[in-house]
Amino acid sequence: MPRRPPISSTMMPTLSGFDAASLCETLRARLEQDFPQIIEPCPPDDYIAALDSIEGYGGYREFGNEATRIAGRVEQLAGLPGIELYHRFVLARLMSRFERDCIRHALPASVKDQYLIEFQRIAKFMTVARPGTYLPRNDGFCKDLAICRGKLLPCGAQLVDVRSGVPRRILGGGGLSQAMAALHFFGMRTGGFRPFYEMHLDPRAMSQFSPAGWDACYLRIAELLELNPGIRGVFGSSWWFDPEVERNSPTIAWLRRRPLDAGARVFRAGSGESAVNDALKFSPQRKALYDAGRYEPTIWSMVWARSDLLAWAKSVRNPIQGR
C-alpha cells in the first residue's frame, strides 16, 4: 500500500493570491485511497454547493437538508473516520476558493489579515486534531466551516455573522418599558431589526479578550460597515452585558461600557442554564453571590447602530476630527 502523504502545516500560502492546492491534493489523495467509495456518490463540491444554497438568517450551525443528507450518506458509506476526512477536505477546498467564490461580502484589508491567521490555524490544527473534531456536533468545527464559507468573518476578539437579525423576543424580555424603548430604538435609530452583524465568541481567540483586543475588533467591524452599507449595525448577546456585572465584576465592566458610552443600547433577553454556567465558570466571586441568592446570571443583548459605531470609530482614528 502506498504511503499516505502527511499534512504539512506549511502548505498554506499567503492570502494574497491564496492557493491551497497542495493541501487539497493531499486530502483528496487520502480520500481516494482510504475511502474510494464516497467521492463519486458524494462529490465534495455538491456538499459545498448545498451549504452555499442556504439562504435567510439561519445561524452558523445550520447545515440545511441537502448538506445534512450528503454528510449522512458519507458517514453511512465510510463511518466516522470517513466523514471526518471528508470534512477536512471540504475545509481545504473552501480555503482554496476563498477569494474567488466563498466571500460574497466586501472585506477590508484588516479582516483579510485575520482570515490569513485563521486559515493558518485551521491548516495547522489538522496535524494534531483528535478523532471527533470534524463533526457537526463540534462547535469548533462548525465555526471553522462557517469561517471558510464566509458565513462568519474573523474580526479578532469576535467572529461576526454576516447575515443575522436581532430577535424580536427581546421586546418581551424586560417588561413594557423595555418593549417601548426597543420599538423606539429600532424604529428611529436602526430602521429595523435586520440585517445586522452578530458577534460570537470563539474560545480559541481568548488571547484577544482585552480592552485593546475588543477595540481592534470593533474597528474592524466599523470598516466592514463602511464597505457594506446595507447592514444596520452589530449586536451580541451575553451575560457580561448585564448591568449587574458592572457592579459585581468591575474589572470586566469595559465589555459593557465601551459600546454603551458610544451610543449602544442593551436589552434584557432572559436567563437560563447556559447563562448561569458561563457567568460562574471562572469567577468564585460571582458564584458566591449566586449561591447566596444575590445574583442571577442573565443574558442581555447589546445593539450598536451603524451610525453610532461609525462615529465612535471615527473618533478613535482621528480624535480631533471625531469630536
C-alpha positions as a Python dict, from the first residue, in 0.01 Angstrom:
ca = {
    (1, 'M'): (0, 0, 0),
    (2, 'P'): (143, 342, -91),
    (3, 'R'): (236, 563, 197),
    (4, 'R'): (-16, 839, 268),
    (5, 'P'): (133, 1187, 228),
    (6, 'P'): (147, 1380, 555),
    (7, 'I'): (-43, 1701, 608),
    (8, 'S'): (206, 1980, 648),
    (9, 'S'): (121, 2295, 841),
    (10, 'T'): (344, 2487, 600),
    (11, 'M'): (125, 2415, 298),
    (12, 'M'): (-84, 2726, 341),
    (13, 'P'): (36, 3018, 128),
    (14, 'T'): (-38, 3382, 190),
    (15, 'L'): (-393, 3511, 145),
    (16, 'S'): (-279, 3737, -137),
    (17, 'G'): (-314, 3511, -440),
    (18, 'F'): (-429, 3241, -197),
    (19, 'D'): (-390, 2885, -322),
    (20, 'A'): (-445, 2580, -103),
    (21, 'A'): (-399, 2336, -392),
    (22, 'S'): (-129, 2133, -213),
    (23, 'L'): (-346, 2074, 93),
    (24, 'C'): (-645, 1988, -129),
    (25, 'E'): (-441, 1739, -330),
    (26, 'T'): (-307, 1573, -17),
    (27, 'L'): (-652, 1533, 136),
    (28, 'R'): (-813, 1422, -191),
    (29, 'A'): (-542, 1157, -227),
    (30, 'R'): (-624, 1031, 122),
    (31, 'L'): (-996, 1020, 44),
    (32, 'E'): (-941, 832, -281),
    (33, 'Q'): (-705, 586, -113),
    (34, 'D'): (-885, 524, 215),
    (35, 'F'): (-1248, 578, 114),
    (36, 'P'): (-1279, 545, -265),
    (37, 'Q'): (-1648, 460, -228),
    (38, 'I'): (-1756, 814, -130),
    (39, 'I'): (-1610, 1053, -389),
    (40, 'E'): (-1845, 964, -677),
    (41, 'P'): (-2178, 938, -490),
    (42, 'C'): (-2097, 1232, -259),
    (43, 'P'): (-1893, 1492, -452),
    (44, 'P'): (-1747, 1745, -208),
    (45, 'D'): (-1834, 2030, -445),
    (46, 'D'): (-2201, 1924, -426),
    (47, 'Y'): (-2176, 1939, -48),
    (48, 'I'): (-2025, 2288, -67),
    (49, 'A'): (-2297, 2397, -313),
    (50, 'A'): (-2561, 2271, -70),
    (51, 'L'): (-2408, 2475, 210),
    (52, 'D'): (-2384, 2781, -14),
    (53, 'S'): (-2752, 2747, -108),
    (54, 'I'): (-2867, 2811, 249),
    (55, 'E'): (-3044, 3146, 249),
    (56, 'G'): (-3204, 3367, 507),
    (57, 'Y'): (-3093, 3441, 859),
    (58, 'G'): (-3000, 3096, 989),
    (59, 'G'): (-2720, 3053, 1238),
    (60, 'Y'): (-2369, 2936, 1160),
    (61, 'R'): (-2456, 2582, 1276),
    (62, 'E'): (-2726, 2547, 1010),
    (63, 'F'): (-2631, 2284, 750),
    (64, 'G'): (-2959, 2258, 559),
    (65, 'N'): (-3140, 1946, 446),
    (66, 'E'): (-2929, 1866, 140),
    (67, 'A'): (-2588, 1907, 307),
    (68, 'T'): (-2714, 1703, 602),
    (69, 'R'): (-2827, 1430, 363),
    (70, 'I'): (-2488, 1421, 188),
    (71, 'A'): (-2297, 1409, 516),
    (72, 'G'): (-2523, 1130, 637),
    (73, 'R'): (-2455, 932, 321),
    (74, 'V'): (-2078, 979, 361),
    (75, 'E'): (-2095, 857, 719),
    (76, 'Q'): (-2308, 562, 612),
    (77, 'L'): (-2054, 461, 347),
    (78, 'A'): (-1731, 537, 535),
    (79, 'G'): (-1811, 571, 905),
    (80, 'L'): (-1686, 844, 1135),
    (81, 'P'): (-1325, 838, 1006),
    (82, 'G'): (-1459, 889, 655),
    (83, 'I'): (-1687, 1184, 733),
    (84, 'E'): (-1408, 1350, 931),
    (85, 'L'): (-1160, 1321, 646),
    (86, 'Y'): (-1430, 1437, 406),
    (87, 'H'): (-1491, 1747, 619),
    (88, 'R'): (-1120, 1823, 636),
    (89, 'F'): (-1106, 1815, 258),
    (90, 'V'): (-1412, 2043, 240),
    (91, 'L'): (-1236, 2296, 462),
    (92, 'A'): (-929, 2287, 239),
    (93, 'R'): (-1142, 2316, -73),
    (94, 'L'): (-1322, 2619, 66),
    (95, 'M'): (-994, 2784, 164),
    (96, 'S'): (-863, 2731, -188),
    (97, 'R'): (-1172, 2907, -327),
    (98, 'F'): (-1169, 3186, -70),
    (99, 'E'): (-1126, 3495, -284),
    (100, 'R'): (-1293, 3353, -594),
    (101, 'D'): (-1617, 3203, -465),
    (102, 'C'): (-1670, 3197, -92),
    (103, 'I'): (-1671, 3557, 20),
    (104, 'R'): (-1970, 3749, -104),
    (105, 'H'): (-1913, 4029, 142),
    (106, 'A'): (-1684, 4327, 84),
    (107, 'L'): (-1387, 4283, 317),
    (108, 'P'): (-1135, 4541, 438),
    (109, 'A'): (-766, 4454, 449),
    (110, 'S'): (-779, 4424, 828),
    (111, 'V'): (-1030, 4138, 809),
    (112, 'K'): (-839, 3968, 526),
    (113, 'D'): (-538, 3972, 758),
    (114, 'Q'): (-746, 3792, 1020),
    (115, 'Y'): (-850, 3538, 757),
    (116, 'L'): (-487, 3453, 691),
    (117, 'I'): (-436, 3395, 1063),
    (118, 'E'): (-743, 3172, 1081),
    (119, 'F'): (-656, 2972, 770),
    (120, 'Q'): (-307, 2906, 903),
    (121, 'R'): (-457, 2795, 1235),
    (122, 'I'): (-712, 2566, 1065),
    (123, 'A'): (-445, 2403, 847),
    (124, 'K'): (-202, 2357, 1136),
    (125, 'F'): (-472, 2209, 1359),
    (126, 'M'): (-537, 1935, 1103),
    (127, 'T'): (-200, 1787, 1201),
    (128, 'V'): (-296, 1740, 1568),
    (129, 'A'): (-678, 1720, 1579),
    (130, 'R'): (-825, 1433, 1774),
    (131, 'P'): (-1095, 1197, 1645),
    (132, 'G'): (-1439, 1354, 1678),
    (133, 'T'): (-1321, 1702, 1583),
    (134, 'Y'): (-1469, 1733, 1233),
    (135, 'L'): (-1831, 1656, 1312),
    (136, 'P'): (-2135, 1889, 1308),
    (137, 'R'): (-2187, 1842, 1681),
    (138, 'N'): (-1847, 2005, 1746),
    (139, 'D'): (-1894, 2382, 1775),
    (140, 'G'): (-1530, 2448, 1687),
    (141, 'F'): (-1569, 2265, 1356),
    (142, 'C'): (-1896, 2448, 1282),
    (143, 'K'): (-1720, 2778, 1341),
    (144, 'D'): (-1425, 2682, 1118),
    (145, 'L'): (-1659, 2568, 843),
    (146, 'A'): (-1855, 2894, 870),
    (147, 'I'): (-1530, 3095, 857),
    (148, 'C'): (-1420, 2914, 543),
    (149, 'R'): (-1766, 2959, 387),
    (150, 'G'): (-1769, 3332, 463),
    (151, 'K'): (-2067, 3299, 698),
    (152, 'L'): (-1855, 3404, 997),
    (153, 'L'): (-1593, 3674, 949),
    (154, 'P'): (-1289, 3666, 1180),
    (155, 'C'): (-1255, 4007, 1343),
    (156, 'G'): (-1014, 3921, 1622),
    (157, 'A'): (-1184, 3904, 1959),
    (158, 'Q'): (-1514, 3803, 1798),
    (159, 'L'): (-1644, 3617, 1495),
    (160, 'V'): (-1907, 3813, 1305),
    (161, 'D'): (-2207, 3653, 1134),
    (162, 'V'): (-2256, 3845, 810),
    (163, 'R'): (-2632, 3797, 797),
    (164, 'S'): (-2833, 3797, 1115),
    (165, 'G'): (-3114, 3982, 1283),
    (166, 'V'): (-3190, 4096, 1637),
    (167, 'P'): (-3452, 3855, 1779),
    (168, 'R'): (-3783, 4030, 1836),
    (169, 'R'): (-3826, 3829, 2155),
    (170, 'I'): (-3624, 4095, 2332),
    (171, 'L'): (-3940, 4307, 2314),
    (172, 'G'): (-4082, 4087, 2588),
    (173, 'G'): (-3762, 4025, 2781),
    (174, 'G'): (-3778, 4325, 3012),
    (175, 'G'): (-4138, 4425, 3052),
    (176, 'L'): (-4341, 4701, 2893),
    (177, 'S'): (-4080, 4973, 2943),
    (178, 'Q'): (-3815, 4774, 2756),
    (179, 'A'): (-4061, 4690, 2478),
    (180, 'M'): (-4140, 5058, 2426),
    (181, 'A'): (-3771, 5158, 2441),
    (182, 'A'): (-3677, 4883, 2194),
    (183, 'L'): (-3951, 4977, 1947),
    (184, 'H'): (-3835, 5337, 1956),
    (185, 'F'): (-3468, 5245, 1918),
    (186, 'F'): (-3517, 5003, 1630),
    (187, 'G'): (-3771, 5227, 1464),
    (188, 'M'): (-3584, 5555, 1490),
    (189, 'R'): (-3218, 5462, 1531),
    (190, 'T'): (-3154, 5150, 1324),
    (191, 'G'): (-3457, 5140, 1093),
    (192, 'G'): (-3536, 4777, 1166),
    (193, 'F'): (-3430, 4452, 1331),
    (194, 'R'): (-3235, 4313, 1033),
    (195, 'P'): (-2991, 4273, 871),
    (196, 'F'): (-2734, 4308, 1150),
    (197, 'Y'): (-2393, 4167, 1211),
    (198, 'E'): (-2399, 3927, 1506),
    (199, 'M'): (-2095, 3868, 1725),
    (200, 'H'): (-1992, 3524, 1851),
    (201, 'L'): (-1716, 3445, 2097),
    (202, 'D'): (-1460, 3185, 1989),
    (203, 'P'): (-1274, 3045, 2294),
    (204, 'R'): (-970, 2997, 2070),
    (205, 'A'): (-936, 3377, 2046),
    (206, 'M'): (-914, 3440, 2420),
    (207, 'S'): (-569, 3598, 2376),
    (208, 'Q'): (-755, 3900, 2233),
    (209, 'F'): (-1006, 3918, 2519),
    (210, 'S'): (-893, 4256, 2649),
    (211, 'P'): (-999, 4620, 2610),
    (212, 'A'): (-741, 4670, 2334),
    (213, 'G'): (-842, 4348, 2161),
    (214, 'W'): (-1211, 4437, 2164),
    (215, 'D'): (-1143, 4791, 2043),
    (216, 'A'): (-948, 4647, 1749),
    (217, 'C'): (-1238, 4412, 1681),
    (218, 'Y'): (-1493, 4695, 1685),
    (219, 'L'): (-1275, 4897, 1448),
    (220, 'R'): (-1270, 4605, 1203),
    (221, 'I'): (-1648, 4581, 1229),
    (222, 'A'): (-1670, 4953, 1156),
    (223, 'E'): (-1462, 4901, 843),
    (224, 'L'): (-1699, 4623, 739),
    (225, 'L'): (-1996, 4854, 791),
    (226, 'E'): (-1831, 5121, 578),
    (227, 'L'): (-1796, 4874, 292),
    (228, 'N'): (-2141, 4718, 337),
    (229, 'P'): (-2396, 4998, 380),
    (230, 'G'): (-2698, 4766, 393),
    (231, 'I'): (-2608, 4639, 741),
    (232, 'R'): (-2790, 4824, 1021),
    (233, 'G'): (-2529, 4769, 1293),
    (234, 'V'): (-2391, 4496, 1516),
    (235, 'F'): (-2526, 4309, 1816),
    (236, 'G'): (-2417, 4044, 2058),
    (237, 'S'): (-2581, 3860, 2346),
    (238, 'S'): (-2405, 3761, 2665),
    (239, 'W'): (-2419, 3760, 3043),
    (240, 'W'): (-2143, 4025, 3053),
    (241, 'F'): (-2374, 4290, 2905),
    (242, 'D'): (-2591, 4258, 3218),
    (243, 'P'): (-2584, 4584, 3422),
    (244, 'E'): (-2538, 4373, 3735),
    (245, 'V'): (-2197, 4251, 3612),
    (246, 'E'): (-2071, 4608, 3608),
    (247, 'R'): (-2134, 4613, 3983),
    (248, 'N'): (-2022, 4266, 4087),
    (249, 'S'): (-1730, 4232, 3843),
    (250, 'P'): (-1592, 4582, 3781),
    (251, 'T'): (-1272, 4450, 3621),
    (252, 'I'): (-1472, 4349, 3313),
    (253, 'A'): (-1709, 4645, 3314),
    (254, 'W'): (-1538, 4767, 2996),
    (255, 'L'): (-1715, 4493, 2800),
    (256, 'R'): (-2040, 4676, 2858),
    (257, 'R'): (-1924, 5032, 2899),
    (258, 'R'): (-1731, 5068, 2572),
    (259, 'P'): (-2032, 5033, 2341),
    (260, 'L'): (-2279, 5196, 2581),
    (261, 'D'): (-2063, 5506, 2618),
    (262, 'A'): (-2072, 5536, 2239),
    (263, 'G'): (-2446, 5512, 2187),
    (264, 'A'): (-2523, 5139, 2202),
    (265, 'R'): (-2825, 5003, 2389),
    (266, 'V'): (-2872, 4689, 2596),
    (267, 'F'): (-3191, 4487, 2628),
    (268, 'R'): (-3267, 4205, 2869),
    (269, 'A'): (-3308, 3877, 2683),
    (270, 'G'): (-3359, 3628, 2967),
    (271, 'S'): (-3179, 3374, 3182),
    (272, 'G'): (-3112, 3004, 3164),
    (273, 'E'): (-2868, 2726, 3241),
    (274, 'S'): (-2610, 2835, 2983),
    (275, 'A'): (-2607, 3191, 3121),
    (276, 'V'): (-2550, 3058, 3473),
    (277, 'N'): (-2274, 2817, 3367),
    (278, 'D'): (-2087, 3074, 3157),
    (279, 'A'): (-2109, 3354, 3412),
    (280, 'L'): (-1993, 3140, 3704),
    (281, 'K'): (-1733, 2927, 3528),
    (282, 'F'): (-1426, 3140, 3603),
    (283, 'S'): (-1543, 3361, 3889),
    (284, 'P'): (-1560, 3240, 4250),
    (285, 'Q'): (-1697, 3584, 4340),
    (286, 'R'): (-1994, 3561, 4104),
    (287, 'K'): (-2055, 3201, 4212),
    (288, 'A'): (-2059, 3303, 4578),
    (289, 'L'): (-2313, 3576, 4501),
    (290, 'Y'): (-2522, 3328, 4303),
    (291, 'D'): (-2510, 3068, 4581),
    (292, 'A'): (-2616, 3336, 4829),
    (293, 'G'): (-2913, 3427, 4610),
    (294, 'R'): (-2777, 3774, 4541),
    (295, 'Y'): (-2704, 3732, 4170),
    (296, 'E'): (-2892, 3564, 3886),
    (297, 'P'): (-2686, 3548, 3564),
    (298, 'T'): (-2892, 3694, 3282),
    (299, 'I'): (-2838, 3730, 2908),
    (300, 'W'): (-2856, 4083, 2771),
    (301, 'S'): (-2833, 4185, 2406),
    (302, 'M'): (-2609, 4477, 2317),
    (303, 'V'): (-2712, 4656, 1997),
    (304, 'W'): (-2487, 4918, 1838),
    (305, 'A'): (-2642, 5111, 1549),
    (306, 'R'): (-2415, 5157, 1247),
    (307, 'S'): (-2415, 5537, 1269),
    (308, 'D'): (-2310, 5530, 1635),
    (309, 'L'): (-2040, 5267, 1583),
    (310, 'L'): (-1903, 5453, 1281),
    (311, 'A'): (-1898, 5777, 1480),
    (312, 'W'): (-1705, 5605, 1759),
    (313, 'A'): (-1458, 5456, 1511),
    (314, 'K'): (-1402, 5796, 1355),
    (315, 'S'): (-1331, 5947, 1696),
    (316, 'V'): (-1079, 5673, 1774),
    (317, 'R'): (-898, 5701, 1442),
    (318, 'N'): (-891, 6079, 1448),
    (319, 'P'): (-971, 6211, 1798),
    (320, 'I'): (-972, 6577, 1696),
    (321, 'Q'): (-1185, 6535, 1384),
    (322, 'G'): (-1418, 6294, 1559),
    (323, 'R'): (-1519, 6536, 1832),
}
